[in-house]
Amino acid sequence: MRVNRILNEKIWDTVCDDPDCEVFSVEIKPDVRKALLKIAYEFIQSLDVKTPIVDIIFTGSMANYNYTGQSDIDLHILYDFDEVNPDQDLVKQFMDAKRRIWNSNHDLKVYGHDVELYPQDSKEPHHSTGIFSVLKNKWVLMPLRSSPLIDEENVSKKTDDLMNRIDSLTSIQNKIAGLKSLKDKIMKMRKAGLEREGEFSEENLVFKNLRNSGYIGKLNDIIKSEYDDSLSLI
């Protein structure tokens, strides 16, 4: 996995305080912050939730040194879910449904990078090592440039295995149950990796490989198509 020398120059201004750039500060570009705030507020209006937001944060690989050309800009809208409704399961289901609809209906980009919106409970632990408050225009947690120890061969092996499983499931009859089970496995795998080691966990890197190669999208598309066919009369 590549660890870049500086944060993405399209998004961030890195100001060096010495000739060797050992001491530096990083600020979000004003036009990027303005665009992200505009997108966030449009999304907030679409939620139609009366509870005030707690924060708007920018996180993930684009707020860290492990970004690539395919990395998304992850924009999280923080609410106190207890303030939205005492029924936490209901709030989570509502927020997740709204998120899926919004992200499916919009193709928003900032300098070529997709902007993905996520409503999140402010009390939920966050596993990223880079968190920037777009609302307050300051770092909540500034990332450190380091080269984590990663078994690249094992990540590649696990990625290939899951790709082959997705491909094989698309060629059998009555595959919707198998596809849903595999998707649940992938998401649980990623969640466990994030909770254990953060965004540099093997499980999260495998998920990113699947997403960047289009396999997560392929999996979702097939599940949707199979579900629609199961309810249709042909």
C-alpha positions as a LaTeX table, in Angstrom:
\begin{tabular}{lrrr}
\hline
Residue & $x$ (\AA) & $y$ (\AA) & $z$ (\AA) \\
\hline
Met1 & 0.00 & 0.00 & 0.00 \\
Arg2 & 1.31 & 3.40 & $-0.98$ \\
Val3 & 1.90 & 6.04 & 1.67 \\
Asn4 & 2.14 & 9.45 & 0.01 \\
Arg5 & 4.63 & 12.12 & 1.03 \\
Ile6 & 1.96 & 14.80 & 1.55 \\
Leu7 & $-1.84$ & 14.95 & 1.64 \\
Asn8 & $-3.65$ & 15.33 & $-1.67$ \\
Glu9 & $-2.60$ & 18.67 & $-3.13$ \\
Lys10 & $-5.99$ & 19.24 & $-4.81$ \\
Ile11 & $-7.68$ & 19.23 & $-1.41$ \\
Trp12 & $-5.08$ & 20.40 & 1.10 \\
Asp13 & $-2.49$ & 23.16 & 1.42 \\
Thr14 & 0.67 & 21.88 & 3.12 \\
Val15 & 2.67 & 24.76 & 4.58 \\
Cys16 & 6.26 & 23.82 & 5.43 \\
Asp17 & 7.94 & 25.65 & 8.29 \\
Asp18 & 11.48 & 24.52 & 7.50 \\
Pro19 & 13.48 & 23.72 & 4.32 \\
Asp20 & 13.24 & 19.93 & 4.79 \\
Cys21 & 9.48 & 20.07 & 5.46 \\
Glu22 & 9.88 & 18.19 & 8.72 \\
Val23 & 7.61 & 20.68 & 10.49 \\
Phe24 & 4.48 & 21.70 & 8.62 \\
Ser25 & 0.82 & 22.58 & 8.92 \\
Val26 & $-2.03$ & 21.37 & 6.72 \\
Glu27 & $-5.11$ & 23.43 & 5.88 \\
Ile28 & $-8.08$ & 22.58 & 3.68 \\
Lys29 & $-8.31$ & 24.66 & 0.52 \\
Pro30 & $-11.00$ & 27.35 & 0.94 \\
Asp31 & $-12.83$ & 26.44 & $-2.28$ \\
Val32 & $-12.88$ & 22.76 & $-1.27$ \\
Arg33 & $-14.29$ & 23.57 & 2.17 \\
Lys34 & $-16.94$ & 25.80 & 0.61 \\
Ala35 & $-17.97$ & 23.05 & $-1.83$ \\
Leu36 & $-18.11$ & 20.39 & 0.90 \\
Leu37 & $-20.21$ & 22.60 & 3.17 \\
Lys38 & $-22.63$ & 23.30 & 0.32 \\
Ile39 & $-22.97$ & 19.57 & $-0.42$ \\
Ala40 & $-23.38$ & 18.76 & 3.29 \\
Tyr41 & $-26.12$ & 21.33 & 3.79 \\
Glu42 & $-28.01$ & 20.06 & 0.74 \\
Phe43 & $-27.84$ & 16.55 & 2.17 \\
Ile44 & $-28.94$ & 17.78 & 5.62 \\
Gln45 & $-31.98$ & 19.45 & 4.05 \\
Ser46 & $-32.86$ & 16.19 & 2.28 \\
Leu47 & $-32.85$ & 14.37 & 5.64 \\
Asp48 & $-35.50$ & 16.79 & 6.97 \\
Val49 & $-34.39$ & 16.15 & 10.57 \\
Lys50 & $-35.08$ & 18.94 & 13.04 \\
Thr51 & $-32.29$ & 17.95 & 15.45 \\
Pro52 & $-29.24$ & 20.26 & 15.10 \\
Ile53 & $-26.08$ & 18.70 & 13.72 \\
Val54 & $-23.09$ & 18.18 & 16.00 \\
Asp55 & $-20.40$ & 18.45 & 13.33 \\
Ile56 & $-19.50$ & 17.85 & 9.69 \\
Ile57 & $-16.29$ & 15.85 & 9.38 \\
Phe58 & $-14.04$ & 14.83 & 6.50 \\
Thr59 & $-12.34$ & 11.50 & 7.07 \\
Gly60 & $-10.99$ & 8.41 & 5.32 \\
Ser61 & $-7.99$ & 8.05 & 3.02 \\
Met62 & $-8.45$ & 11.49 & 1.42 \\
Ala63 & $-7.84$ & 12.97 & 4.87 \\
Asn64 & $-4.78$ & 10.76 & 5.24 \\
Tyr65 & $-1.60$ & 9.77 & 3.42 \\
Asn66 & $-2.91$ & 6.53 & 1.88 \\
Tyr67 & $-5.14$ & 8.12 & $-0.77$ \\
Thr68 & $-5.21$ & 6.99 & $-4.39$ \\
Gly69 & $-6.77$ & 8.31 & $-7.58$ \\
Gln70 & $-9.90$ & 6.26 & $-6.82$ \\
Ser71 & $-10.34$ & 7.43 & $-3.21$ \\
Asp72 & $-13.68$ & 8.92 & $-2.18$ \\
Ile73 & $-14.13$ & 12.00 & $-0.05$ \\
Asp74 & $-15.99$ & 10.68 & 2.99 \\
Leu75 & $-18.17$ & 13.39 & 4.49 \\
His76 & $-19.86$ & 12.44 & 7.77 \\
Ile77 & $-22.76$ & 14.43 & 9.22 \\
Leu78 & $-22.78$ & 13.96 & 12.98 \\
Tyr79 & $-26.02$ & 13.92 & 14.95 \\
Asp80 & $-26.80$ & 12.88 & 18.48 \\
Phe81 & $-29.12$ & 10.02 & 17.50 \\
Asp82 & $-30.67$ & 10.06 & 20.98 \\
Glu83 & $-31.88$ & 13.58 & 20.23 \\
Val84 & $-33.37$ & 12.52 & 16.89 \\
Asn85 & $-35.51$ & 9.73 & 18.36 \\
Pro86 & $-35.21$ & 7.41 & 21.38 \\
Asp87 & $-35.65$ & 4.39 & 19.08 \\
Gln88 & $-32.02$ & 3.97 & 17.95 \\
Asp89 & $-32.75$ & 1.15 & 15.50 \\
Leu90 & $-35.39$ & 3.27 & 13.79 \\
Val91 & $-33.00$ & 6.23 & 13.50 \\
Lys92 & $-30.21$ & 4.08 & 12.07 \\
Gln93 & $-32.52$ & 2.47 & 9.52 \\
Phe94 & $-33.92$ & 5.86 & 8.51 \\
Met95 & $-30.46$ & 7.46 & 8.18 \\
Asp96 & $-29.07$ & 4.52 & 6.23 \\
Ala97 & $-32.00$ & 4.55 & 3.82 \\
Lys98 & $-31.65$ & 8.29 & 3.26 \\
Arg99 & $-27.89$ & 7.88 & 2.72 \\
Arg100 & $-28.35$ & 5.15 & 0.10 \\
Ile101 & $-30.99$ & 7.15 & $-1.78$ \\
Trp102 & $-28.87$ & 10.31 & $-1.78$ \\
Asn103 & $-25.64$ & 8.62 & $-2.87$ \\
Ser104 & $-27.50$ & 6.65 & $-5.57$ \\
Asn105 & $-29.21$ & 9.74 & $-6.98$ \\
His106 & $-26.19$ & 12.04 & $-7.01$ \\
Asp107 & $-22.80$ & 11.90 & $-8.68$ \\
Leu108 & $-20.97$ & 14.65 & $-6.81$ \\
Lys109 & $-17.25$ & 15.17 & $-7.24$ \\
Val110 & $-14.60$ & 17.52 & $-5.91$ \\
Tyr111 & $-11.60$ & 17.67 & $-8.23$ \\
Gly112 & $-12.38$ & 14.24 & $-9.65$ \\
His113 & $-13.06$ & 12.48 & $-6.35$ \\
Asp114 & $-16.54$ & 11.18 & $-5.50$ \\
Val115 & $-18.13$ & 12.72 & $-2.41$ \\
Glu116 & $-19.91$ & 10.11 & $-0.25$ \\
Leu117 & $-22.28$ & 11.30 & 2.50 \\
Tyr118 & $-22.77$ & 9.44 & 5.79 \\
Pro119 & $-25.08$ & 10.42 & 8.66 \\
Gln120 & $-23.41$ & 9.20 & 11.86 \\
Asp121 & $-24.18$ & 9.11 & 15.57 \\
Ser122 & $-21.79$ & 11.52 & 17.29 \\
Lys123 & $-21.26$ & 8.91 & 20.03 \\
Glu124 & $-20.15$ & 6.22 & 17.59 \\
Pro125 & $-16.38$ & 5.54 & 17.77 \\
His126 & $-14.47$ & 6.56 & 14.66 \\
His127 & $-11.57$ & 4.41 & 13.48 \\
Ser128 & $-9.88$ & 6.77 & 11.04 \\
Thr129 & $-6.51$ & 8.30 & 11.94 \\
Gly130 & $-7.35$ & 11.50 & 10.07 \\
Ile131 & $-10.45$ & 13.54 & 11.00 \\
Phe132 & $-11.03$ & 17.13 & 9.89 \\
Ser133 & $-13.99$ & 19.24 & 11.01 \\
Val134 & $-15.24$ & 20.99 & 7.87 \\
Leu135 & $-17.79$ & 22.85 & 9.98 \\
Lys136 & $-15.22$ & 24.22 & 12.44 \\
Asn137 & $-12.36$ & 24.37 & 9.91 \\
Lys138 & $-9.84$ & 22.55 & 12.09 \\
Trp139 & $-8.32$ & 19.13 & 12.62 \\
Val140 & $-9.99$ & 16.86 & 15.16 \\
Leu141 & $-7.23$ & 14.31 & 14.62 \\
Met142 & $-4.36$ & 15.15 & 12.29 \\
Pro143 & $-2.92$ & 12.09 & 10.51 \\
Leu144 & 0.67 & 11.01 & 10.99 \\
Arg145 & 2.71 & 9.96 & 7.99 \\
Ser146 & 3.97 & 6.46 & 8.67 \\
Ser147 & 4.44 & 3.22 & 6.80 \\
Pro148 & 2.33 & 0.54 & 8.52 \\
Leu149 & 3.39 & $-3.08$ & 8.35 \\
Ile150 & 1.04 & $-4.68$ & 5.83 \\
Asp151 & 1.14 & $-8.16$ & 4.36 \\
Glu152 & 0.49 & $-7.08$ & 0.75 \\
Glu153 & 0.56 & $-10.68$ & $-0.49$ \\
Asn154 & $-2.13$ & $-11.74$ & 1.97 \\
Val155 & $-4.31$ & $-8.71$ & 1.14 \\
Ser156 & $-4.03$ & $-9.56$ & $-2.57$ \\
Lys157 & $-4.79$ & $-13.23$ & $-1.91$ \\
Lys158 & $-7.92$ & $-12.43$ & 0.12 \\
Thr159 & $-9.08$ & $-9.90$ & $-2.50$ \\
Asp160 & $-8.68$ & $-12.42$ & $-5.33$ \\
Asp161 & $-10.54$ & $-15.07$ & $-3.34$ \\
Leu162 & $-13.54$ & $-12.80$ & $-2.76$ \\
Met163 & $-13.54$ & $-11.64$ & $-6.39$ \\
Asn164 & $-13.64$ & $-15.27$ & $-7.52$ \\
Arg165 & $-16.49$ & $-16.02$ & $-5.10$ \\
Ile166 & $-18.51$ & $-13.07$ & $-6.44$ \\
Asp167 & $-17.87$ & $-14.17$ & $-10.04$ \\
Ser168 & $-18.84$ & $-17.78$ & $-9.30$ \\
Leu169 & $-22.07$ & $-16.80$ & $-7.54$ \\
Thr170 & $-23.24$ & $-14.80$ & $-10.57$ \\
Ser171 & $-23.37$ & $-17.96$ & $-12.69$ \\
Ile172 & $-25.69$ & $-20.09$ & $-10.50$ \\
Gln173 & $-29.46$ & $-20.17$ & $-10.10$ \\
Asn174 & $-31.21$ & $-18.78$ & $-7.01$ \\
Lys175 & $-28.13$ & $-16.83$ & $-6.10$ \\
Ile176 & $-29.64$ & $-13.95$ & $-4.13$ \\
Ala177 & $-29.27$ & $-15.66$ & $-0.74$ \\
Gly178 & $-25.64$ & $-16.51$ & $-1.44$ \\
Leu179 & $-24.86$ & $-12.98$ & $-2.62$ \\
Lys180 & $-26.47$ & $-11.38$ & 0.42 \\
Ser181 & $-24.59$ & $-13.76$ & 2.71 \\
Leu182 & $-21.31$ & $-12.90$ & 1.00 \\
Lys183 & $-22.00$ & $-9.17$ & 1.22 \\
Asp184 & $-22.75$ & $-9.50$ & 4.95 \\
Lys185 & $-19.50$ & $-11.43$ & 5.38 \\
Ile186 & $-17.50$ & $-8.70$ & 3.63 \\
Met187 & $-19.08$ & $-5.89$ & 5.67 \\
Lys188 & $-18.60$ & $-7.75$ & 8.97 \\
Met189 & $-15.01$ & $-8.49$ & 8.00 \\
Arg190 & $-14.35$ & $-4.82$ & 7.34 \\
Lys191 & $-16.04$ & $-3.72$ & 10.56 \\
Ala192 & $-13.98$ & $-6.17$ & 12.62 \\
Gly193 & $-10.76$ & $-4.98$ & 10.98 \\
Leu194 & $-11.56$ & $-1.32$ & 11.57 \\
Glu195 & $-12.36$ & $-1.95$ & 15.22 \\
Arg196 & $-9.19$ & $-3.98$ & 15.75 \\
Glu197 & $-6.52$ & $-2.11$ & 13.76 \\
Gly198 & $-8.19$ & 0.87 & 12.08 \\
Glu199 & $-8.13$ & 1.80 & 8.41 \\
Phe200 & $-4.81$ & 0.02 & 7.74 \\
Ser201 & $-6.22$ & $-3.38$ & 8.76 \\
Glu202 & $-5.99$ & $-6.12$ & 6.14 \\
Glu203 & $-9.78$ & $-6.48$ & 6.15 \\
Asn204 & $-10.34$ & $-2.81$ & 5.35 \\
Leu205 & $-7.69$ & $-2.86$ & 2.63 \\
Val206 & $-9.35$ & $-5.92$ & 1.07 \\
Phe207 & $-12.68$ & $-4.05$ & 1.11 \\
Lys208 & $-11.08$ & $-1.02$ & $-0.55$ \\
Asn209 & $-9.57$ & $-3.23$ & $-3.26$ \\
Leu210 & $-13.01$ & $-4.73$ & $-3.93$ \\
Arg211 & $-14.64$ & $-1.30$ & $-4.01$ \\
Asn212 & $-11.99$ & 0.30 & $-6.21$ \\
Ser213 & $-12.10$ & $-2.59$ & $-8.68$ \\
Gly214 & $-15.89$ & $-2.29$ & $-8.97$ \\
Tyr215 & $-16.71$ & $-5.59$ & $-7.25$ \\
Ile216 & $-18.72$ & $-4.06$ & $-4.41$ \\
Gly217 & $-20.80$ & $-2.16$ & $-6.97$ \\
Lys218 & $-21.15$ & $-5.36$ & $-9.03$ \\
Leu219 & $-22.32$ & $-7.25$ & $-5.95$ \\
Asn220 & $-24.91$ & $-4.58$ & $-5.10$ \\
Asp221 & $-26.18$ & $-4.41$ & $-8.69$ \\
Ile222 & $-26.65$ & $-8.18$ & $-8.93$ \\
Ile223 & $-28.47$ & $-8.35$ & $-5.58$ \\
Lys224 & $-30.81$ & $-5.56$ & $-6.69$ \\
Ser225 & $-31.42$ & $-7.18$ & $-10.07$ \\
Glu226 & $-32.08$ & $-10.61$ & $-8.53$ \\
Tyr227 & $-34.45$ & $-9.12$ & $-5.96$ \\
Asp228 & $-36.39$ & $-7.22$ & $-8.64$ \\
Asp229 & $-36.62$ & $-10.37$ & $-10.81$ \\
Ser230 & $-37.93$ & $-12.36$ & $-7.85$ \\
Leu231 & $-40.87$ & $-9.93$ & $-7.50$ \\
Ser232 & $-41.58$ & $-9.63$ & $-11.22$ \\
Leu233 & $-43.96$ & $-11.68$ & $-13.33$ \\
Ile234 & $-42.41$ & $-12.42$ & $-16.68$ \\
\hline
\end{tabular}
